Coordinates of C-alpha atoms in Angstrom, one line a residue:
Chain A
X1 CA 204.1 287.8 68.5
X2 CA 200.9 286.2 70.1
X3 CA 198.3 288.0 71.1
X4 CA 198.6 286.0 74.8
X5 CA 201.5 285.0 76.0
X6 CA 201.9 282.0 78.3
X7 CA 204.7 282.1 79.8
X8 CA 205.9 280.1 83.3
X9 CA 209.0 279.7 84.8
X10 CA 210.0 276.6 86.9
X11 CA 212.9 276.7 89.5
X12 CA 213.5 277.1 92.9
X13 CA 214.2 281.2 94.3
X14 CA 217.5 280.9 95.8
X15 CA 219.1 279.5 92.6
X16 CA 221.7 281.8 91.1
X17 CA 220.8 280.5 87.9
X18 CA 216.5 281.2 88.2
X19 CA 217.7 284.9 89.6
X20 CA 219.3 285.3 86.3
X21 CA 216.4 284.2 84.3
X22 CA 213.7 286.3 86.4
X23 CA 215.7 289.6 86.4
X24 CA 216.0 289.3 82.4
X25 CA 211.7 288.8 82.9
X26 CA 211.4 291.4 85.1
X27 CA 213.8 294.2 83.0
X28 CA 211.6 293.2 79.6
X29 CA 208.1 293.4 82.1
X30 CA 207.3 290.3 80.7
X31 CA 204.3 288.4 83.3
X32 CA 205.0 284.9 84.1
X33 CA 203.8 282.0 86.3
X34 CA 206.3 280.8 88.9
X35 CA 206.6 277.5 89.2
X36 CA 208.2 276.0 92.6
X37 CA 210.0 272.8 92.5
X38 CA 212.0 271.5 94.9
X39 CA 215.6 270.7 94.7
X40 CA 215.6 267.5 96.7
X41 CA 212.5 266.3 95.2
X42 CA 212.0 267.3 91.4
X43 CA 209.0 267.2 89.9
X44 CA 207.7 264.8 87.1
X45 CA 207.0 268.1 85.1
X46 CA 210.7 269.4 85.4
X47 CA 212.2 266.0 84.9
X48 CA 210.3 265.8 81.5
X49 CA 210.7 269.3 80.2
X50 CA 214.8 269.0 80.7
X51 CA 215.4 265.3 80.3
X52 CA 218.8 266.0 79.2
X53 CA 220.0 268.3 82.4
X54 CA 217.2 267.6 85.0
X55 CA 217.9 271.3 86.3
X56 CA 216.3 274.5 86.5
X57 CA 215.7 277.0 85.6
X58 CA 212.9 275.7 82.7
X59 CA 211.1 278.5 81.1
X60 CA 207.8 277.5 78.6
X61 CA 206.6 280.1 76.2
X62 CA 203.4 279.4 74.8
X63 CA 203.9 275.1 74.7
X64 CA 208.0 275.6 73.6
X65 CA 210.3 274.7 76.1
X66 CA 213.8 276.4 76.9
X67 CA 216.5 275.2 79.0
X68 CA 219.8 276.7 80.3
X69 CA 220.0 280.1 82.0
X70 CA 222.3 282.2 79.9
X71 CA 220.6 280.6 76.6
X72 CA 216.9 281.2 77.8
X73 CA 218.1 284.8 78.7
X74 CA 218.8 285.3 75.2
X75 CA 215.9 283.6 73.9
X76 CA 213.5 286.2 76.3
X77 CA 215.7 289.1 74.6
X78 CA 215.6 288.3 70.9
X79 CA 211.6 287.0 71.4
X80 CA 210.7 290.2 73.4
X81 CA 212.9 292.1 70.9
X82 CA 210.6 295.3 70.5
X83 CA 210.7 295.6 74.7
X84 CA 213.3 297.7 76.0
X85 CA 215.6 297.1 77.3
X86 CA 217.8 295.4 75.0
X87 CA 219.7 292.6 76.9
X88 CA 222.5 292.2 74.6
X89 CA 224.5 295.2 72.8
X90 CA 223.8 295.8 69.0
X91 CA 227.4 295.2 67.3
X92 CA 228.7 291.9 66.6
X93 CA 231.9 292.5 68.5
X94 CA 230.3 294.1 71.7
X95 CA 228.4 290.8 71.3
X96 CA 230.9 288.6 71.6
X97 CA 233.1 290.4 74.2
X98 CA 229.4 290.3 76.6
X99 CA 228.8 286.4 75.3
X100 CA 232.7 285.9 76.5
X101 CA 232.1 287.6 80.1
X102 CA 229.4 285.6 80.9
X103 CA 230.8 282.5 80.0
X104 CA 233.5 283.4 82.1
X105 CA 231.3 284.1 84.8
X106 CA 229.8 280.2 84.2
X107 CA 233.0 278.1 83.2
X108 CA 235.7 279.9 85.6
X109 CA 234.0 282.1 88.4
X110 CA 231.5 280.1 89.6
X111 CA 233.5 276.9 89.4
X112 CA 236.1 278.4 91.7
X113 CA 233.9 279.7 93.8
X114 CA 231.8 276.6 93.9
X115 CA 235.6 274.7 95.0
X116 CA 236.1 277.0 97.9
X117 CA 232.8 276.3 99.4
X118 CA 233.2 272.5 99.3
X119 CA 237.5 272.1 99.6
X120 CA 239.3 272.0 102.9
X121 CA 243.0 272.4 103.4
X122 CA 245.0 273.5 100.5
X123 CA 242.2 272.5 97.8
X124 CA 240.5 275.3 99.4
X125 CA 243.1 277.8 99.4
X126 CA 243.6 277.0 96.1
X127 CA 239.8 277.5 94.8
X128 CA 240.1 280.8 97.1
X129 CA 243.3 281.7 95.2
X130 CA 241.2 281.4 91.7
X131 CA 238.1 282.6 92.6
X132 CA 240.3 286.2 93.6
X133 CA 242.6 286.1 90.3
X134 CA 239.2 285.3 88.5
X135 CA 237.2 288.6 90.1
X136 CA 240.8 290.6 89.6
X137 CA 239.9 289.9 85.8
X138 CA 236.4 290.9 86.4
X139 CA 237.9 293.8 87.6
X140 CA 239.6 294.8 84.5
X141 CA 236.6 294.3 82.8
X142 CA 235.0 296.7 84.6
X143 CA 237.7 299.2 84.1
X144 CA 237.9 298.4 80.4
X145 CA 234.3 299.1 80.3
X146 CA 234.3 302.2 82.7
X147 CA 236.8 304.0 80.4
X148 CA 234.3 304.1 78.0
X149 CA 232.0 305.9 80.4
X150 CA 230.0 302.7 80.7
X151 CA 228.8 301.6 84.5
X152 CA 228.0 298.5 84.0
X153 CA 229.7 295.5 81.7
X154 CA 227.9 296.2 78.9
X155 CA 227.3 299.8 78.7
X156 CA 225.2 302.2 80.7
X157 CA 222.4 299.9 81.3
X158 CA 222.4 296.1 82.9
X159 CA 223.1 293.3 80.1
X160 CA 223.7 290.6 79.7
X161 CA 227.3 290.1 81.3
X162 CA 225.4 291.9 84.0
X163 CA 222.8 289.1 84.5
X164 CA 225.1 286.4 84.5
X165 CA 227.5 287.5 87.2
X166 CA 224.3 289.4 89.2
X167 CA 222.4 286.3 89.5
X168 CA 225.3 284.9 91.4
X169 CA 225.8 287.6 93.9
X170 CA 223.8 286.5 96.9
X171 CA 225.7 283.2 97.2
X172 CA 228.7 284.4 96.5
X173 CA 228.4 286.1 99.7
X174 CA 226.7 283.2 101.2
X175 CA 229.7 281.1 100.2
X176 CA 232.2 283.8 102.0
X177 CA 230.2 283.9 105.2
X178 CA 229.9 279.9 105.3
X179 CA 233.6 279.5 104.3
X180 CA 234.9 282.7 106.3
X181 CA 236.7 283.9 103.1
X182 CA 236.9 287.2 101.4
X183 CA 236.6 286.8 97.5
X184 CA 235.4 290.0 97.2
X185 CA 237.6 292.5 98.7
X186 CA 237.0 296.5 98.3
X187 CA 240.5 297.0 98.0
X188 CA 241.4 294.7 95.6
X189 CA 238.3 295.0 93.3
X190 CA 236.8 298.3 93.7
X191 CA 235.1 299.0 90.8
X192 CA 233.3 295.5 91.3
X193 CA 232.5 296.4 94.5
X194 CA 230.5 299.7 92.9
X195 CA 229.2 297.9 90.6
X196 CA 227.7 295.2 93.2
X197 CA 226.3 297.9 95.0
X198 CA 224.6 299.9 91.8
X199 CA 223.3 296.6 90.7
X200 CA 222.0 295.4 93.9
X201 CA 220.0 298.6 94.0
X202 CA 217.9 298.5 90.7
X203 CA 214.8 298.6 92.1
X204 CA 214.1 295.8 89.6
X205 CA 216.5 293.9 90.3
X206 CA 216.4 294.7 94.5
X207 CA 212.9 292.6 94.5
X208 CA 213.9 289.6 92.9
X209 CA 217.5 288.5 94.7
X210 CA 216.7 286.0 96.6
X211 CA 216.5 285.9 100.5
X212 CA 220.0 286.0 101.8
X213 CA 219.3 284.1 104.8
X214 CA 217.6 281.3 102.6
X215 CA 220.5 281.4 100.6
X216 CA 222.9 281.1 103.2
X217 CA 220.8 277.9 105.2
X218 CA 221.4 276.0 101.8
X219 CA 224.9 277.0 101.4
X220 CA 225.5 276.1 105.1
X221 CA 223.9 272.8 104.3
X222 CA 226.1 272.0 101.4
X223 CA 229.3 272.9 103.1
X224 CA 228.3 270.5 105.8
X225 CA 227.5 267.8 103.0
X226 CA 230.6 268.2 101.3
X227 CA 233.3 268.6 104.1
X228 CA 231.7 265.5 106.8
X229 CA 231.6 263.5 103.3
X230 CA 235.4 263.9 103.1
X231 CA 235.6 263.4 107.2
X232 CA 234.0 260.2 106.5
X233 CA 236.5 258.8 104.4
Chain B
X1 CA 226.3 302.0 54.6
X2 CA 226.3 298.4 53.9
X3 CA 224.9 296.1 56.7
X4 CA 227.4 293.9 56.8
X5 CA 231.2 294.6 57.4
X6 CA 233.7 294.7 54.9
X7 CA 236.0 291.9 55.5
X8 CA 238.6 293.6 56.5
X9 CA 242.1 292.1 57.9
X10 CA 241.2 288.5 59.3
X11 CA 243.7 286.5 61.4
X12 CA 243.1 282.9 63.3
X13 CA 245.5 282.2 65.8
X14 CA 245.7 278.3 66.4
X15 CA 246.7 274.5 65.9
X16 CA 245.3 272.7 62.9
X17 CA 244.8 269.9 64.9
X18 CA 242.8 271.5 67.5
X19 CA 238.8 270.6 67.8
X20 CA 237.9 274.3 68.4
X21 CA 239.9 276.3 65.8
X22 CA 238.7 273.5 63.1
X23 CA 235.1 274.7 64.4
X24 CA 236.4 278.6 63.4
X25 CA 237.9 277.2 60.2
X26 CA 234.7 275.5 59.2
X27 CA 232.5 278.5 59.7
X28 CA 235.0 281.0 57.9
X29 CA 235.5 278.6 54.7
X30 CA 231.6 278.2 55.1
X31 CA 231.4 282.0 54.5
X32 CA 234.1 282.4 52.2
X33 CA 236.4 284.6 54.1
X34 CA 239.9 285.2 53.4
X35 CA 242.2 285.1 56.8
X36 CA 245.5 284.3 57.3
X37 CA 246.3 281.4 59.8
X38 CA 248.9 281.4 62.1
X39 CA 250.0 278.5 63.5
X40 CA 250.8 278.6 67.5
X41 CA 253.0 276.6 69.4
X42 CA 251.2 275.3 72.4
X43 CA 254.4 274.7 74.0
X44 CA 255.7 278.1 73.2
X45 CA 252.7 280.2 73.1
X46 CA 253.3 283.7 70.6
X47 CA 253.1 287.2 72.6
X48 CA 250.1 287.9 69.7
X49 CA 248.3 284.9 71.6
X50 CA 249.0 286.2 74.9
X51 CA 248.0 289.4 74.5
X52 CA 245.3 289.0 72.5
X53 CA 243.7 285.9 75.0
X54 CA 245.2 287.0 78.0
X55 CA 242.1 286.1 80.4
X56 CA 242.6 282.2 79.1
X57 CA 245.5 282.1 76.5
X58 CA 244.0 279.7 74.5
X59 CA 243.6 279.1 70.9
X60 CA 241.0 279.4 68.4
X61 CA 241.8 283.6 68.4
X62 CA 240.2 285.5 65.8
X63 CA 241.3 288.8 65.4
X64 CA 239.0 290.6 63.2
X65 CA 240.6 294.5 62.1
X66 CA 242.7 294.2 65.1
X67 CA 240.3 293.1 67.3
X68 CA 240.2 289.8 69.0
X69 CA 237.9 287.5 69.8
X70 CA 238.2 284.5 72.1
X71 CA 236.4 281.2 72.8
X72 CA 235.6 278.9 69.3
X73 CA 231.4 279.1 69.8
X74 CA 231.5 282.0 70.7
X75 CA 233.8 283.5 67.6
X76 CA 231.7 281.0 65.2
X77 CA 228.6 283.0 66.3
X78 CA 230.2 286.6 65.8
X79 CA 231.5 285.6 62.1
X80 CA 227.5 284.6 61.9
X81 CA 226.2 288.0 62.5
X82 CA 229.9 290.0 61.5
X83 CA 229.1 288.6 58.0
X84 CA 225.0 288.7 58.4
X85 CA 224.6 289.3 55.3
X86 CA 226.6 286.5 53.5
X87 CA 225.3 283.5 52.7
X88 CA 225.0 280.7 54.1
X89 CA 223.3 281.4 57.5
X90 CA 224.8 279.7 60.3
X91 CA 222.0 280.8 62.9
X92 CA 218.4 280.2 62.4
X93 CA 216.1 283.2 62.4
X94 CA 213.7 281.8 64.9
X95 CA 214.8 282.8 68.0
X96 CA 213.4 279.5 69.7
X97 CA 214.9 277.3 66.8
X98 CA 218.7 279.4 68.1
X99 CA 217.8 278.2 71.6
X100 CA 217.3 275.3 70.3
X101 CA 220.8 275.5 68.7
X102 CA 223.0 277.0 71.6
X103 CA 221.3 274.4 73.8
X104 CA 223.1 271.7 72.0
X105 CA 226.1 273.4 71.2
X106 CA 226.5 273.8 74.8
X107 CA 225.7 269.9 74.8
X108 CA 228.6 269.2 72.7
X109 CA 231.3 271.5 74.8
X110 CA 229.9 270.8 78.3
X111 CA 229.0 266.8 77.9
X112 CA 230.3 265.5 75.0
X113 CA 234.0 266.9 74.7
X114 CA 234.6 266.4 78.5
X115 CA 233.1 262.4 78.2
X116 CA 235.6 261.6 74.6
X117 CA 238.1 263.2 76.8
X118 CA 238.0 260.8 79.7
X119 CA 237.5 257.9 77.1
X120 CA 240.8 258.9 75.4
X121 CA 243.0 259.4 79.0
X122 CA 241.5 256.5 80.7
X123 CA 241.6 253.5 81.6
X124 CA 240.0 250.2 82.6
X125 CA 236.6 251.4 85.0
X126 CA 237.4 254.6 84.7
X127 CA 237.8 254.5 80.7
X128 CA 234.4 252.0 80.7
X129 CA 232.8 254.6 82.5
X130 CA 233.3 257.3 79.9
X131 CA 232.4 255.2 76.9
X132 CA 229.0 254.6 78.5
X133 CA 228.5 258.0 79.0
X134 CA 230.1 259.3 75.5
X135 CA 227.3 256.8 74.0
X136 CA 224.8 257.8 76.0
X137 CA 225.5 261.4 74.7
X138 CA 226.1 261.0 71.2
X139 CA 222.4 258.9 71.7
X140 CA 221.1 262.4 72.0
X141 CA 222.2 263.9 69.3
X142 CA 221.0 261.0 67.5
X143 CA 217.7 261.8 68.6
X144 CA 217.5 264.9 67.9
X145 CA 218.3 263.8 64.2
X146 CA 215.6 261.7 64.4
X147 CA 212.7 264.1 65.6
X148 CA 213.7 266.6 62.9
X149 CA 213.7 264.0 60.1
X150 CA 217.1 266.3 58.4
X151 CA 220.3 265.9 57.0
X152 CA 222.1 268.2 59.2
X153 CA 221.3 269.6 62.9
X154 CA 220.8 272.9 61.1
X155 CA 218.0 271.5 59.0
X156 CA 218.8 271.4 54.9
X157 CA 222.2 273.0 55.8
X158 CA 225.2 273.1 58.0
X159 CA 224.1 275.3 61.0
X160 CA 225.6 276.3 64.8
X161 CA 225.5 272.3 66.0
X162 CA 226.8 270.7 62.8
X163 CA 229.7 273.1 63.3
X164 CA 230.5 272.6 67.0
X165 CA 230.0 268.2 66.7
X166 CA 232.1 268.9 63.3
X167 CA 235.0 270.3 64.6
X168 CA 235.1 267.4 67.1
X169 CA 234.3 265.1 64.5
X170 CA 238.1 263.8 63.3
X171 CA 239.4 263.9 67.2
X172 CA 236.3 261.5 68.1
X173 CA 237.3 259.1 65.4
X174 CA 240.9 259.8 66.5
X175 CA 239.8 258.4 69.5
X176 CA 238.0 255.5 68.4
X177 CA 241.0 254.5 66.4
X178 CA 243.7 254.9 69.2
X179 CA 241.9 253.7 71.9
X180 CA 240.4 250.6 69.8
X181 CA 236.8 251.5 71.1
X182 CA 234.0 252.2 69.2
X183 CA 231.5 255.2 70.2
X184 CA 230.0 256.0 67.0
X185 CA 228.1 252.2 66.2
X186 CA 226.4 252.3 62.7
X187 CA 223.8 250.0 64.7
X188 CA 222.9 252.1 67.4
X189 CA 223.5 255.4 65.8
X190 CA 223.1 255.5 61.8
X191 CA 221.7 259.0 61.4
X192 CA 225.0 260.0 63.6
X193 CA 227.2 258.2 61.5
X194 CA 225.3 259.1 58.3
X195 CA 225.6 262.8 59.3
X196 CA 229.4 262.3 60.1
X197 CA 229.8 260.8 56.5
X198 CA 227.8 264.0 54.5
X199 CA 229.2 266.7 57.0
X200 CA 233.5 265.2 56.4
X201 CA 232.8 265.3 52.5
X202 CA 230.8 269.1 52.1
X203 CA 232.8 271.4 50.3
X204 CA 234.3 274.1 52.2
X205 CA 234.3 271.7 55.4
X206 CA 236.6 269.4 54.0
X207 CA 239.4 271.7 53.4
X208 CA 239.2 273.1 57.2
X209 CA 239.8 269.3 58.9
X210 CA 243.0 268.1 60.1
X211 CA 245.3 265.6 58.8
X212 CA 243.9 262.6 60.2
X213 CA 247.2 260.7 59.6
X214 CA 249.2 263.4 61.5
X215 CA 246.2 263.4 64.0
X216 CA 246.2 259.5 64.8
X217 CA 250.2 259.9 65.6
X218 CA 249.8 262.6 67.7
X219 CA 247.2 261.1 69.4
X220 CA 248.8 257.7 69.6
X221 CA 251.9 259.5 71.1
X222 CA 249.8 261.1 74.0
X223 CA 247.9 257.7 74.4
X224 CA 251.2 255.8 74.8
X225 CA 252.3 258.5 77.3
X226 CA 249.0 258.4 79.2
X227 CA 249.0 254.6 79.5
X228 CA 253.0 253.7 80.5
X229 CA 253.9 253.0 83.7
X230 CA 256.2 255.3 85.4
X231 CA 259.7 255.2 84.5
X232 CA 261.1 252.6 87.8
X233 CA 258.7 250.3 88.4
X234 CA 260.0 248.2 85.6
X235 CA 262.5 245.9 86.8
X236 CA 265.1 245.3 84.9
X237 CA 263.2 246.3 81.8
X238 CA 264.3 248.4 79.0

């Protein structure tokens, strides 16, 4: 490993996506230069360093360039192998069951939740309808992983199934207050509830979620976008 | 205790015809594991595939000493580091060069599939759309062939990309063929098409691709479905 590390960070705080990236920094205690960009305006330096995607977050380590949130979470794991904590589990299968949650997380959960902040009617109902059944199976997960004494998805310490559904957290509520919804419901997911709150209050982890009130002015914003777009037609 | 496990009981739950399970296919003939394959029907999905996929019941399902796992990238990667310690390596060591990898893996499933798709079930704009964009994303990968100067995505041998763009490989062509468009253009792409070429006659790929004959019927089938006009609007047709 290099003697100095440079590493920066572009993206924009509220994302759910830069949370997950800056937890994984901060759990490793890895320093790094924050790079704002702005969302409606993106910077030539973003736009070259992720031609492909255009999004954050963008992490550069020492000149190299990694895109995609869940991938340059496991990049900072296996580069900053020697720094606990480890992010990902050591057995092949553990592994793959943590790589499967947190796709999950990306390709059904936030997708749903994502349709029940921009739907009306019954589209809505429907995305709301999902986005419960998927955080039922979240549930499970939990209670799969619980039995084996485990608090969190991946054992007894945050990993990273942990990090992908954590970074999401502050919208998710966003989304619920903007929308009115409950996709979260104590009754029905208790364990994910507890494991909300025990995550939420890493002390680690406490300082980087972003400002829920940010969070919720953009979410507001994009609900507005979305549902006078479909008034307009 | 050896590093890597002993092989154990290996099943593969799946459709020969299916992108992702040729991906699994691909990686366990690449590592010369023994499994027995059991062939689903979509239609009538087994209570194995149910209970062993239950969050998506979907095939590719590798079930490795009784234990399953789902999602074809994600299973190609655990038979990578299950069987660590048998050659070849599907994963680079560097962990950049495996970002590097994943990135466009990821490429392939969230960009590439979804765009051939759209190309195979549409039609006029919409289908023209689609074959702009599928060109415009197999461009990349072209690109990337052509800033690392090698025969395969994975350098000097198959690796993680060359796996997830090979399993797609036959149903793109499929595609091409059915639909009468081209997306892969020896003009525009000949590294692409070059890699296609090498990657279809490697041994131990080879045997894990579909029947392309079978393949193009199928295909042709769901096309023809896709593109008739409802039954009543014809008048006095046949």
């Amino acid at each position: 490993m290099a003697m100095e590390e440079q590493v920066k960070l572009i993206g924009w705080l509220r994302s759910p996506f830069v949370t997950r990236v800056r937890i994984a920094l901060a759990l490793k205690g890895i320093q790094y230069e924050f790079i704002e960009d702005d969302s409606e305006n993106k910077s030539q330096l973003l736009l070259k360093s992720n031609p492909v995607h255009k999004k954050v977050p963008v992490l550069f380590h020492n000149g190299k360039i990694v895109c995609e949130s869940m991938i340059i979470v496991q990049y900072i794991d296996e580069t900053w192998d020697t720094n606990a904590p480890n992010l990902m589990p050591k057995d092949p299968y553990d592994r793959a069951i943590a790589r499967f949650w947190a796709a999950f997380v990306d390709d059904k959960l936030a997708l749903s939740v994502w349709g029940v902040l921009v739907g009306q009617g019954e589209k809505q109902q429907k995305a709301v309808e999902e986005s419960l059944a998927n955080f039922l199976l979240l549930e499970d997960a939990l209670r799969a992983s619980s039995c084996s004494g485990n608090a969190y998805f991946g054992g007894d310490e945050i990993g990273f199934a942990d990090i992908a559904l954590g970074g999401l957290l502050v919208t998710i509520k966003a989304i619920e207050k903007v929308t009115n919804t409950v996709l979260v419901d104590p009754e029905k997911t208790p364990l994910l509830c507890a494991w909300i709150d025990r995550f939420s209050q890493i002390d680690l982890v406490r300082g980087i979620l972003p400002d829920p009130a940010k969070v919720l002015e953009r979410v507001s914003h994009q609900r507005a976008k979305f549902t006078s777009a479909l008034a307009g037609n | 205790m050896e590093g890597c496990a002993q092989e154990g009981q290996v099943k593969l739950l799946g459709v020969d015809y299916s992108p992702f399970v040729v991906r699994v296919r691909i990686a366990l003939s690449l590592k010369g594991i023994h499994y027995e394959f059991i062939e689903e029907d979509i239609q009538n999905k087994s209570e194995l595939l149910l209970q062993s996929n239950p969050v998506h019941k979907k095939i590719p399902v590798l079930i490795h000493n009784g234990k399953p796992v789902c999602e074809s990238m994600i299973i190609v990667q655990y038979i990578e580091e299950a069987w660590g310690n048998k050659a070849p390596n599907l994963m680079p060591k560097d962990p950049y060069d495996r970002a590097i990898a994943r990135f466009w893996a990821a490429f392939i499933d969230d960009k590439l599939l979804p765009s051939t798709l759209r190309t195979f079930r549409g039609q006029g704009e919409e289908q023209q759309k689609a074959v702009e964009e599928s060109v415009a994303n197999l461009l990349l990968l072209e690109e990337v062939l052509q800033s690392t100067g090698k025969a395969y995505f994975g350098g000097d041998e198959i690796g993680l990309v060359d796996i997830a763009l090979g399993g797609l490989l036959v149903t793109i062509q499929t595609v091409e063929k059915v639909t009468n468009i081209v997306l892969t253009d020896t003009q525009k792409m000949p590294l692409l098409c070059a890699w296609a070429d090498k990657f279809c006659k490697a041994p131990k790929v080879k045997e894990a691709l579909p029947d392309r004959a079978k393949f193009f019927e199928l295909m042709s089938a769901r096309r023809a479905k896709l593109t008739s006009p409802p039954a009543g609007n014809l008048k006095g047709g046949g």
